[in-house]
mmCIF file of C-alpha atoms in Angstrom:
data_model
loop_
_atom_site.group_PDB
_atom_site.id
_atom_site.type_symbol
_atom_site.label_atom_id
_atom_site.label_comp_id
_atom_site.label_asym_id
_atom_site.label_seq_id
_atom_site.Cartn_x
_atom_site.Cartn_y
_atom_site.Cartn_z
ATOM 1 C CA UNK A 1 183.381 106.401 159.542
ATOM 2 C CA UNK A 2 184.937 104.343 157.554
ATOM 3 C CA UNK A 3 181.833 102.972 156.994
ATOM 4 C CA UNK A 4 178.110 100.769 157.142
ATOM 5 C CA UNK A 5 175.791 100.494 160.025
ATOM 6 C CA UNK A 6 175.525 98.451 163.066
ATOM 7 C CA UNK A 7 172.746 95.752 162.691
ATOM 8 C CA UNK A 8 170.765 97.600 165.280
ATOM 9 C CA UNK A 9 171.519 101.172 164.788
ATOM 10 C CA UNK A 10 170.840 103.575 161.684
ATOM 11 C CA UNK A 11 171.367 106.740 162.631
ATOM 12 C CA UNK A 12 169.450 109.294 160.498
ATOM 13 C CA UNK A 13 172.828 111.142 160.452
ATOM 14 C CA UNK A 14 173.461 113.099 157.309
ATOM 15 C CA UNK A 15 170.963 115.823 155.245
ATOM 16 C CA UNK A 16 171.955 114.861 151.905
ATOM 17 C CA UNK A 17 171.043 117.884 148.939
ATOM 18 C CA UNK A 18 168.881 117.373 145.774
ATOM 19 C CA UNK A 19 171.660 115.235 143.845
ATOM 20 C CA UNK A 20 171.965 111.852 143.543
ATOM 21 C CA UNK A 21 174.523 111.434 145.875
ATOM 22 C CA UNK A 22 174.576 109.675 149.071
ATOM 23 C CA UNK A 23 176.728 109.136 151.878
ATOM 24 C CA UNK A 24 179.598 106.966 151.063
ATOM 25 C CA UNK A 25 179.912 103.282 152.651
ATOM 26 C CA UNK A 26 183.543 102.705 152.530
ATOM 27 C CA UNK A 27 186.375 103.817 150.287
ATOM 28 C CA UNK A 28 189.105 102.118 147.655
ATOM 29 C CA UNK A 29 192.685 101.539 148.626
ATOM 30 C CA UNK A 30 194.950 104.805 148.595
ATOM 31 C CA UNK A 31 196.795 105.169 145.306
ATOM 32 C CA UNK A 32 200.869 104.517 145.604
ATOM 33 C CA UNK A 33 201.993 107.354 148.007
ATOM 34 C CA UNK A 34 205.124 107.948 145.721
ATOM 35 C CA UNK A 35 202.959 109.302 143.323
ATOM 36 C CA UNK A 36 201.119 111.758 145.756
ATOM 37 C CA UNK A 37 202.132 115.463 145.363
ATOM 38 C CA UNK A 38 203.172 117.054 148.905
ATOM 39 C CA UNK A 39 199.564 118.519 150.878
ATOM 40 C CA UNK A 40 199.554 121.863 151.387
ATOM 41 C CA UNK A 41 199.182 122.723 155.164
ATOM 42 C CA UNK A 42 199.900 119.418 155.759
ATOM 43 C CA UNK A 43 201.034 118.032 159.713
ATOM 44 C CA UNK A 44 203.687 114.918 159.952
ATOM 45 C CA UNK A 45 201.471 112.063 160.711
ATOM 46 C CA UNK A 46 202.607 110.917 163.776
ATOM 47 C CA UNK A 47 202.428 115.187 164.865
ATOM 48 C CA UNK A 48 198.606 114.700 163.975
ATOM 49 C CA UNK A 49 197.121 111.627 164.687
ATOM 50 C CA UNK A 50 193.380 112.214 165.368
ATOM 51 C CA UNK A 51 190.553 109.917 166.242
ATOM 52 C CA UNK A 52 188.447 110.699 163.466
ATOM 53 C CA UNK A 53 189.506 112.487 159.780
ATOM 54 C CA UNK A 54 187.055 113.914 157.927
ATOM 55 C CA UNK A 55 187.347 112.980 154.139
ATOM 56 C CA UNK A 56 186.133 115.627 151.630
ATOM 57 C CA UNK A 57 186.421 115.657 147.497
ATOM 58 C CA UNK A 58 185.402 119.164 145.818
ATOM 59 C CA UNK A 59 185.081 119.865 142.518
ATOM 60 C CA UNK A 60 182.772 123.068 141.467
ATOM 61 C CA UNK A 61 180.766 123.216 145.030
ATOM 62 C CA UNK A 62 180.839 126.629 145.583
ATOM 63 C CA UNK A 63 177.359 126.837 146.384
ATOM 64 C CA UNK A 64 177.537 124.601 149.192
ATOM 65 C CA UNK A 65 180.498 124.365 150.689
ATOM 66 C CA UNK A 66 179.606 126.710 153.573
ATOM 67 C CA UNK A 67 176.849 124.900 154.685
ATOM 68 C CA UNK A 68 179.117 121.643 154.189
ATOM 69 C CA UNK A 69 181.195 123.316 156.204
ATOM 70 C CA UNK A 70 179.650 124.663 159.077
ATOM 71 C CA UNK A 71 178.250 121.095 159.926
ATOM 72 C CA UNK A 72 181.541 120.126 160.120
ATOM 73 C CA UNK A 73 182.087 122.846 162.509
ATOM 74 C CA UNK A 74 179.190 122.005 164.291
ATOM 75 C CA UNK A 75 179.301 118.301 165.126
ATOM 76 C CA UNK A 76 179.382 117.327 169.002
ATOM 77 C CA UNK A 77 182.151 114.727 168.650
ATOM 78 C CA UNK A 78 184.292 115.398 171.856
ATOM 79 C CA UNK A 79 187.449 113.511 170.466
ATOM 80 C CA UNK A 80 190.018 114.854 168.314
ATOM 81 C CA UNK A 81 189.280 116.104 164.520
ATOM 82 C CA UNK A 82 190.592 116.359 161.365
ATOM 83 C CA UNK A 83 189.757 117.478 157.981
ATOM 84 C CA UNK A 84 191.224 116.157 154.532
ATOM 85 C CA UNK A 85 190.085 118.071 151.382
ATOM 86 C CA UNK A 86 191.205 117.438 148.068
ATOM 87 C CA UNK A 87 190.056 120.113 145.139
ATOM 88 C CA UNK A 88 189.317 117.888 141.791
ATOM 89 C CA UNK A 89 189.891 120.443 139.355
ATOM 90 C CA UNK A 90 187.672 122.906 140.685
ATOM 91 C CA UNK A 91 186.915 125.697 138.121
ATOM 92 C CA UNK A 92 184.236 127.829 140.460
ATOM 93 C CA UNK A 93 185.138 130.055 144.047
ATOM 94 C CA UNK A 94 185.550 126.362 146.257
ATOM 95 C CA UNK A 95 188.989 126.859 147.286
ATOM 96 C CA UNK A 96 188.338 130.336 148.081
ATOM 97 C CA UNK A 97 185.585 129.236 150.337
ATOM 98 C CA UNK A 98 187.686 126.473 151.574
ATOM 99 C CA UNK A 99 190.426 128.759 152.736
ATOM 100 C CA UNK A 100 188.053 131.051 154.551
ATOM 101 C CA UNK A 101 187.040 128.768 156.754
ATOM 102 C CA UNK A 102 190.180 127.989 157.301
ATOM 103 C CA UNK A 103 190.501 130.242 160.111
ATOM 104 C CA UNK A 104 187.167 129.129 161.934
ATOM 105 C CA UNK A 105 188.955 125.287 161.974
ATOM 106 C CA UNK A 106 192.304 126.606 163.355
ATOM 107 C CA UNK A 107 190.135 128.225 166.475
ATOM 108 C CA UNK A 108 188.296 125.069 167.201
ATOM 109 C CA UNK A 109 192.002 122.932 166.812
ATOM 110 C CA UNK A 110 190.904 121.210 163.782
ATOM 111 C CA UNK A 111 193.910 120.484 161.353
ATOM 112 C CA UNK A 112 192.580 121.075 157.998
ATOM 113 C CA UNK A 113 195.025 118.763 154.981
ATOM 114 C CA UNK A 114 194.213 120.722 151.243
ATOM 115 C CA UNK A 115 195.625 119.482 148.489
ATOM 116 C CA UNK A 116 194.357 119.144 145.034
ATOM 117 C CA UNK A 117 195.381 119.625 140.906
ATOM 118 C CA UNK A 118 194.177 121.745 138.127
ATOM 119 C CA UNK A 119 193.721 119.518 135.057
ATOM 120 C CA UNK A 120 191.571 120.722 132.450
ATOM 121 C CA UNK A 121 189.544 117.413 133.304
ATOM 122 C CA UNK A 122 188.696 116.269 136.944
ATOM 123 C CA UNK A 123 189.693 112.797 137.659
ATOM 124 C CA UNK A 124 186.234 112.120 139.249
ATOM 125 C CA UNK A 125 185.226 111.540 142.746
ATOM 126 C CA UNK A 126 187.116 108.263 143.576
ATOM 127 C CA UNK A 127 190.184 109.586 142.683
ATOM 128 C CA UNK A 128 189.536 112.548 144.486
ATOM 129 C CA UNK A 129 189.059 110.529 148.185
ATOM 130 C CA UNK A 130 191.329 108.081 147.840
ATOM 131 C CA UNK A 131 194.133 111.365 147.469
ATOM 132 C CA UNK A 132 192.202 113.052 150.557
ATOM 133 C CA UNK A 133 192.860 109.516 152.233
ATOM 134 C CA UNK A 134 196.182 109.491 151.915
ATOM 135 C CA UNK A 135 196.946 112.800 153.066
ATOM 136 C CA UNK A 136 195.043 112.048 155.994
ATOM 137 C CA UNK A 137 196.051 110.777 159.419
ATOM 138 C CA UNK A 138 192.574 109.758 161.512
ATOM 139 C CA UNK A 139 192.070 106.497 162.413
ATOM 140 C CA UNK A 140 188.609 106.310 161.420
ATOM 141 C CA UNK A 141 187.480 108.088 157.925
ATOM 142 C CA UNK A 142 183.878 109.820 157.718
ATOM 143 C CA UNK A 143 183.015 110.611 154.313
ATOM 144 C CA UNK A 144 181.482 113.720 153.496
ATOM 145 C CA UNK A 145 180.187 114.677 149.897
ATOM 146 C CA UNK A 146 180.506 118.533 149.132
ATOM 147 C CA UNK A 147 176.848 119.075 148.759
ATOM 148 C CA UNK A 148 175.891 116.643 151.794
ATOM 149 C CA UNK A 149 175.521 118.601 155.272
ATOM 150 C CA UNK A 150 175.951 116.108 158.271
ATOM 151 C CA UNK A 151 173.379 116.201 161.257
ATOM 152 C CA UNK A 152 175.810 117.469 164.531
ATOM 153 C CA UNK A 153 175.716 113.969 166.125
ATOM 154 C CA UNK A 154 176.838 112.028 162.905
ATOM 155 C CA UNK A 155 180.188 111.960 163.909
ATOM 156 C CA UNK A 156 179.870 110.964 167.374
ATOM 157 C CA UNK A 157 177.172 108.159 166.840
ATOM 158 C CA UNK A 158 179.308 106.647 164.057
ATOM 159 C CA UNK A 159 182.760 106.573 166.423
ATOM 160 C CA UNK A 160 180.621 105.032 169.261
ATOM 161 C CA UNK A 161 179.207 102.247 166.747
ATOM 162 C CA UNK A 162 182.838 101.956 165.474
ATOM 163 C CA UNK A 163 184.334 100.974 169.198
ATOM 164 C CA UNK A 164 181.692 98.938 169.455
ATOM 165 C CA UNK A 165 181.498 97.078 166.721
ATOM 166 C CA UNK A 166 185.667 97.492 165.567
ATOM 167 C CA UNK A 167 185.380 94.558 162.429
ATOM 168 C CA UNK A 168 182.263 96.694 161.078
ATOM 169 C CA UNK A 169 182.112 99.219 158.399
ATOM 170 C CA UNK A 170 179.429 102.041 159.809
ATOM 171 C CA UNK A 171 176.966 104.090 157.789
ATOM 172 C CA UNK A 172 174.147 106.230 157.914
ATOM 173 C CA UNK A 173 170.846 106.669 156.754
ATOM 174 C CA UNK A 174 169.910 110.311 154.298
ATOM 175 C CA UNK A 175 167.320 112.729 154.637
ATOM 176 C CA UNK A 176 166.998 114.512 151.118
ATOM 177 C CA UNK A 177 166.708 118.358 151.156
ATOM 178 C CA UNK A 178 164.096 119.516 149.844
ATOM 179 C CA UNK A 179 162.274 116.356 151.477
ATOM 180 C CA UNK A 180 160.235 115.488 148.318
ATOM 181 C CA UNK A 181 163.069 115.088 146.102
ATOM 182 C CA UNK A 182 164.116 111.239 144.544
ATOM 183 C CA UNK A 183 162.050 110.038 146.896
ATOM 184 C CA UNK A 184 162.128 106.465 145.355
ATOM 185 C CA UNK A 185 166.098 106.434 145.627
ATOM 186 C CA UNK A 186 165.752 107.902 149.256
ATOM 187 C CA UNK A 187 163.612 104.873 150.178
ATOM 188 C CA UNK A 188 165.797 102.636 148.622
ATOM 189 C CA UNK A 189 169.224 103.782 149.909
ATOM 190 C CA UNK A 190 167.634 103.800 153.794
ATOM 191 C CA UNK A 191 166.559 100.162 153.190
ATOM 192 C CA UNK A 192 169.513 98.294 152.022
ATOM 193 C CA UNK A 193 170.653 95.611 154.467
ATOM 194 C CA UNK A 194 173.910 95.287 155.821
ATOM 195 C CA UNK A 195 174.772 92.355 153.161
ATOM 196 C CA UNK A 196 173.571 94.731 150.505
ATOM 197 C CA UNK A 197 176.093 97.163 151.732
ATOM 198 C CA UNK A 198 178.567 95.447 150.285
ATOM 199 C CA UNK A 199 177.197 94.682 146.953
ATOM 200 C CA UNK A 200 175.315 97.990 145.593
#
């Protein structure tokens, strides 16, 4: 969600891969919308308002974007889905991947938003969401990094913590994969306080 954690509950919710990249707590204001190149595959928002979008930045993830993927796929959330991905310059097979799940979404009524640019240079992973963010339509956000895999009840403990707590931004705690790797930052990240949240 668009999100931090609840001060009771920290869901050990997403499997985060040997990079130094954990689950993000909250996300910078959309850029101006004039500027925003039409989404491929795109719905009218008010055609495809759903509880919860999924944000996703890719740039050269080939290698685990299935994975990625499939725990999209498999999360238990019972309320209505969606999934924005925007392709930062992506030089590798990601969009190819992309598009064959595309199918696989489409049978489980999951609206998938792609949009993305070819520069020679990508314009780095905050660019990257905040486009995915405008293009989508939920009204919650759940970040998901390309080479993060969620746990299947991430999406559904977050949304509960979110009605609960509506003024709070909700987050999760990481598991690294292979366990033993940056296990100093692992420690850290799963110990910051909700105050600290907002400053690191």
């Amino acid at each position: 969600m668009n999100g931090g954690e609840t001060p009771t509950d920290r869901p050990c919710a997403n499997k985060v891969r040997d990079r130094d990249v954990s689950a993000p707590r909250g996300a910078s204001p959309p850029p101006d919308r004039r500027e925003q190149p039409r989404p491929r595959f795109a719905c009218r928002r008010e055609h495809c308002r759903s509880d919860v979008t999924i944000i996703l930045p890719i740039h050269n993830a080939a290698k685990w974007l299935d994975e990625c993927l499939e725990s999209v796929l498999e999360q238990d959330f019972e309320g209505s889905l969606q999934l924005s991905v925007f392709n930062d310059a992506s030089q590798d097979d990601s969009m190819n991947i992309v598009e064959k799940w595309m199918k696989k979404f489409q049978e489980r009524n999951i609206p998938v938003v792609i949009d993305g640019h070819k520069s020679p240079q990508p314009k780095g992973v905050g660019f990257a969401k905040n486009r995915a963010v405008a293009q989508s339509s939920g009204r919650y956000l759940c970040f998901l990094d390309a080479d993060d895999v969620m746990m299947p009840q991430r999406v559904k403990l977050q949304y509960e913590a979110a009605m609960k707590h509506p003024n709070c931004i909700i987050g999760c705690q990481v598991r690294r994969d292979p366990g033993d790797s940056t296990e100093r930052y692992t420690r850290w990240i799963n110990s910051l306080t909700q105050e600290q949240l907002f400053t690191q």
